[in-house]
Amino acid sequence: MKYTIATASHVGRVRDGNEDAVYPDEDETTVGPIVVAVADGMGGHAAGEIASATAISAAVAAGAGGAVTRVKAANAAVIAAAAEELGRAGMGTTLTLGIFWPDGRLEVGHVGDSRAYLLRNERLTQLTIDHTFVRELIAQGRLAPEEAATHPQRHMLTRTIGMQDVRVDSLEIHLVPGDRVMLCSDGLTGMVSDARVARILSNTPAPAGAVWSLVEAANAAGGLDNTTVAVVDVAE
Ligand code: MG
């Protein structure tokens, strides 16, 4: 399989710094295996930036590991980095990563509320489940889905990289030529509906154009958070 990868990360229109991180940071075309990852850090005094960057570099460096191994390596690295300085106590990050294999397998590892999506035949499917308090309330029938977008605690995470013994979600799918995979931080999905994201992804042929069109859409909708997007096109 041939993978064409583009990524973009933007501070948005309100925040002072960009606490998101993404890998790779240069666009590339490869037959794989390749890791593509998005992380959205949190913590005061630049700790969020350190958390997301630490998670991504540890996940990418984790030898020939599978998705769960890589996410766990990221978790250990963030816990270690948090212990190095007092101001980093409690820092954490989301991490959503995909390993794209030469035979078309996509392995996904995931903690937090960044997301992975598959666009196949112009239909967009969310592959990951958000680890948020609001999503748990919906699952328990205590909150209507349409109330989620405005709930005051919609950003509260139930799982983050940086927690001891974090549970890692994983899944595997088989990609076919013509598929497009997107990873993103909540700066995109908090500002732009899935329907709009699907339209932009379906109507923008080149991955590099698609990632920046999505960042522009998030900023045009207010850009309240950092926005990070990775798009991977699959070809024979
Ligand atoms: Mg965010």
mmCIF file of N, CA, C and O in Angstrom, residues 10-20 40-43 48-49 154-155 186-187 191 219 222-227:
data_model
loop_
_atom_site.group_PDB
_atom_site.id
_atom_site.type_symbol
_atom_site.label_atom_id
_atom_site.label_comp_id
_atom_site.label_asym_id
_atom_site.label_seq_id
_atom_site.Cartn_x
_atom_site.Cartn_y
_atom_site.Cartn_z
ATOM 1 N N HIS A 10 -2.178 24.272 14.315
ATOM 2 C CA HIS A 10 -2.318 25.728 14.364
ATOM 3 C C HIS A 10 -2.785 26.148 15.752
ATOM 4 O O HIS A 10 -3.608 25.467 16.363
ATOM 5 N N VAL A 11 -2.266 27.269 16.218
ATOM 6 C CA VAL A 11 -2.569 27.748 17.577
ATOM 7 C C VAL A 11 -4.035 28.164 17.739
ATOM 8 O O VAL A 11 -4.565 28.148 18.849
ATOM 9 N N GLY A 12 -4.696 28.496 16.627
ATOM 10 C CA GLY A 12 -6.086 28.968 16.715
ATOM 11 C C GLY A 12 -6.136 30.477 16.889
ATOM 12 O O GLY A 12 -5.136 31.164 16.684
ATOM 13 N N ARG A 13 -7.303 30.994 17.277
ATOM 14 C CA ARG A 13 -7.478 32.449 17.307
ATOM 15 C C ARG A 13 -7.585 33.019 18.714
ATOM 16 O O ARG A 13 -7.755 34.232 18.876
ATOM 17 N N VAL A 14 -7.462 32.188 19.732
ATOM 18 C CA VAL A 14 -7.689 32.655 21.103
ATOM 19 C C VAL A 14 -6.526 32.310 22.031
ATOM 20 O O VAL A 14 -6.104 33.137 22.838
ATOM 21 N N ARG A 15 -5.984 31.118 21.906
ATOM 22 C CA ARG A 15 -4.940 30.652 22.822
ATOM 23 C C ARG A 15 -3.598 31.331 22.528
ATOM 24 O O ARG A 15 -3.317 31.696 21.386
ATOM 25 N N ASP A 16 -2.768 31.445 23.591
ATOM 26 C CA ASP A 16 -1.436 32.040 23.433
ATOM 27 C C ASP A 16 -0.426 31.049 22.875
ATOM 28 O O ASP A 16 0.511 31.428 22.178
ATOM 29 N N GLY A 17 -0.561 29.773 23.247
ATOM 30 C CA GLY A 17 0.424 28.787 22.807
ATOM 31 C C GLY A 17 -0.273 27.583 22.210
ATOM 32 O O GLY A 17 -1.473 27.388 22.402
ATOM 33 N N ASN A 18 0.495 26.792 21.490
ATOM 34 C CA ASN A 18 -0.048 25.565 20.898
ATOM 35 C C ASN A 18 0.429 24.371 21.714
ATOM 36 O O ASN A 18 1.613 24.029 21.692
ATOM 37 N N GLU A 19 -0.499 23.739 22.433
ATOM 38 C CA GLU A 19 -0.162 22.585 23.274
ATOM 39 C C GLU A 19 -0.397 21.262 22.555
ATOM 40 O O GLU A 19 -0.227 20.212 23.140
ATOM 41 N N ASP A 20 -0.807 21.326 21.302
ATOM 42 C CA ASP A 20 -0.946 20.112 20.495
ATOM 43 C C ASP A 20 0.417 19.721 19.913
ATOM 44 O O ASP A 20 1.303 20.565 19.774
ATOM 45 N N ASP A 40 -2.777 16.165 22.424
ATOM 46 C CA ASP A 40 -3.314 17.456 22.870
ATOM 47 C C ASP A 40 -3.006 17.572 24.362
ATOM 48 O O ASP A 40 -3.643 16.926 25.185
ATOM 49 N N GLY A 41 -1.994 18.382 24.673
ATOM 50 C CA GLY A 41 -1.488 18.436 26.046
ATOM 51 C C GLY A 41 -2.271 19.369 26.949
ATOM 52 O O GLY A 41 -2.956 20.274 26.489
ATOM 53 N N MET A 42 -2.147 19.125 28.247
ATOM 54 C CA MET A 42 -2.784 19.994 29.237
ATOM 55 C C MET A 42 -1.890 20.118 30.458
ATOM 56 O O MET A 42 -1.117 19.218 30.783
ATOM 57 N N GLY A 43 -1.980 21.270 31.132
ATOM 58 C CA GLY A 43 -1.134 21.540 32.302
ATOM 59 C C GLY A 43 -0.642 22.961 32.221
ATOM 60 O O GLY A 43 -0.452 23.478 31.120
ATOM 61 N N GLY A 48 1.728 21.527 29.258
ATOM 62 C CA GLY A 48 0.930 20.851 28.241
ATOM 63 C C GLY A 48 1.734 20.602 26.975
ATOM 64 O O GLY A 48 1.630 19.533 26.360
ATOM 65 N N GLU A 49 2.533 21.603 26.606
ATOM 66 C CA GLU A 49 3.383 21.438 25.410
ATOM 67 C C GLU A 49 4.413 20.339 25.624
ATOM 68 O O GLU A 49 4.700 19.556 24.714
ATOM 69 N N ARG A 154 -17.659 19.555 29.198
ATOM 70 C CA ARG A 154 -17.435 18.740 27.999
ATOM 71 C C ARG A 154 -15.960 18.451 27.739
ATOM 72 O O ARG A 154 -15.638 17.542 26.991
ATOM 73 N N HIS A 155 -15.070 19.251 28.343
ATOM 74 C CA HIS A 155 -13.640 19.006 28.107
ATOM 75 C C HIS A 155 -13.010 18.097 29.161
ATOM 76 O O HIS A 155 -11.835 17.789 29.082
ATOM 77 N N ASP A 186 -9.298 17.942 19.468
ATOM 78 C CA ASP A 186 -10.665 18.440 19.654
ATOM 79 C C ASP A 186 -10.824 19.900 19.223
ATOM 80 O O ASP A 186 -11.945 20.400 19.190
ATOM 81 N N GLY A 187 -9.725 20.555 18.895
ATOM 82 C CA GLY A 187 -9.840 21.901 18.336
ATOM 83 C C GLY A 187 -10.580 21.901 17.011
ATOM 84 O O GLY A 187 -11.243 22.872 16.645
ATOM 85 N N MET A 191 -15.245 22.581 16.986
ATOM 86 C CA MET A 191 -15.650 23.766 16.231
ATOM 87 C C MET A 191 -16.408 23.424 14.949
ATOM 88 O O MET A 191 -17.165 24.243 14.451
ATOM 89 N N ASN A 219 -10.795 27.643 12.460
ATOM 90 C CA ASN A 219 -10.518 29.045 12.791
ATOM 91 C C ASN A 219 -11.654 29.961 12.347
ATOM 92 O O ASN A 219 -11.994 30.917 13.049
ATOM 93 N N GLY A 222 -14.298 30.169 14.861
ATOM 94 C CA GLY A 222 -13.935 30.779 16.142
ATOM 95 C C GLY A 222 -12.524 30.449 16.591
ATOM 96 O O GLY A 222 -11.901 31.220 17.297
ATOM 97 N N GLY A 223 -12.029 29.299 16.219
ATOM 98 C CA GLY A 223 -10.649 28.922 16.560
ATOM 99 C C GLY A 223 -10.370 28.997 18.053
ATOM 100 O O GLY A 223 -9.319 29.472 18.471
ATOM 101 N N LEU A 224 -11.303 28.495 18.868
ATOM 102 C CA LEU A 224 -11.187 28.644 20.326
ATOM 103 C C LEU A 224 -10.084 27.780 20.935
ATOM 104 O O LEU A 224 -9.700 27.989 22.077
ATOM 105 N N ASP A 225 -9.602 26.811 20.204
ATOM 106 C CA ASP A 225 -8.588 25.890 20.739
ATOM 107 C C ASP A 225 -7.513 25.698 19.667
ATOM 108 O O ASP A 225 -7.689 26.104 18.518
ATOM 109 N N ASN A 226 -6.420 25.088 20.059
ATOM 110 C CA ASN A 226 -5.419 24.666 19.077
ATOM 111 C C ASN A 226 -6.055 23.591 18.205
ATOM 112 O O ASN A 226 -6.811 22.767 18.696
ATOM 113 N N THR A 227 -5.731 23.604 16.906
ATOM 114 C CA THR A 227 -6.290 22.609 15.985
ATOM 115 C C THR A 227 -5.167 21.861 15.289
ATOM 116 O O THR A 227 -4.266 22.481 14.710
#
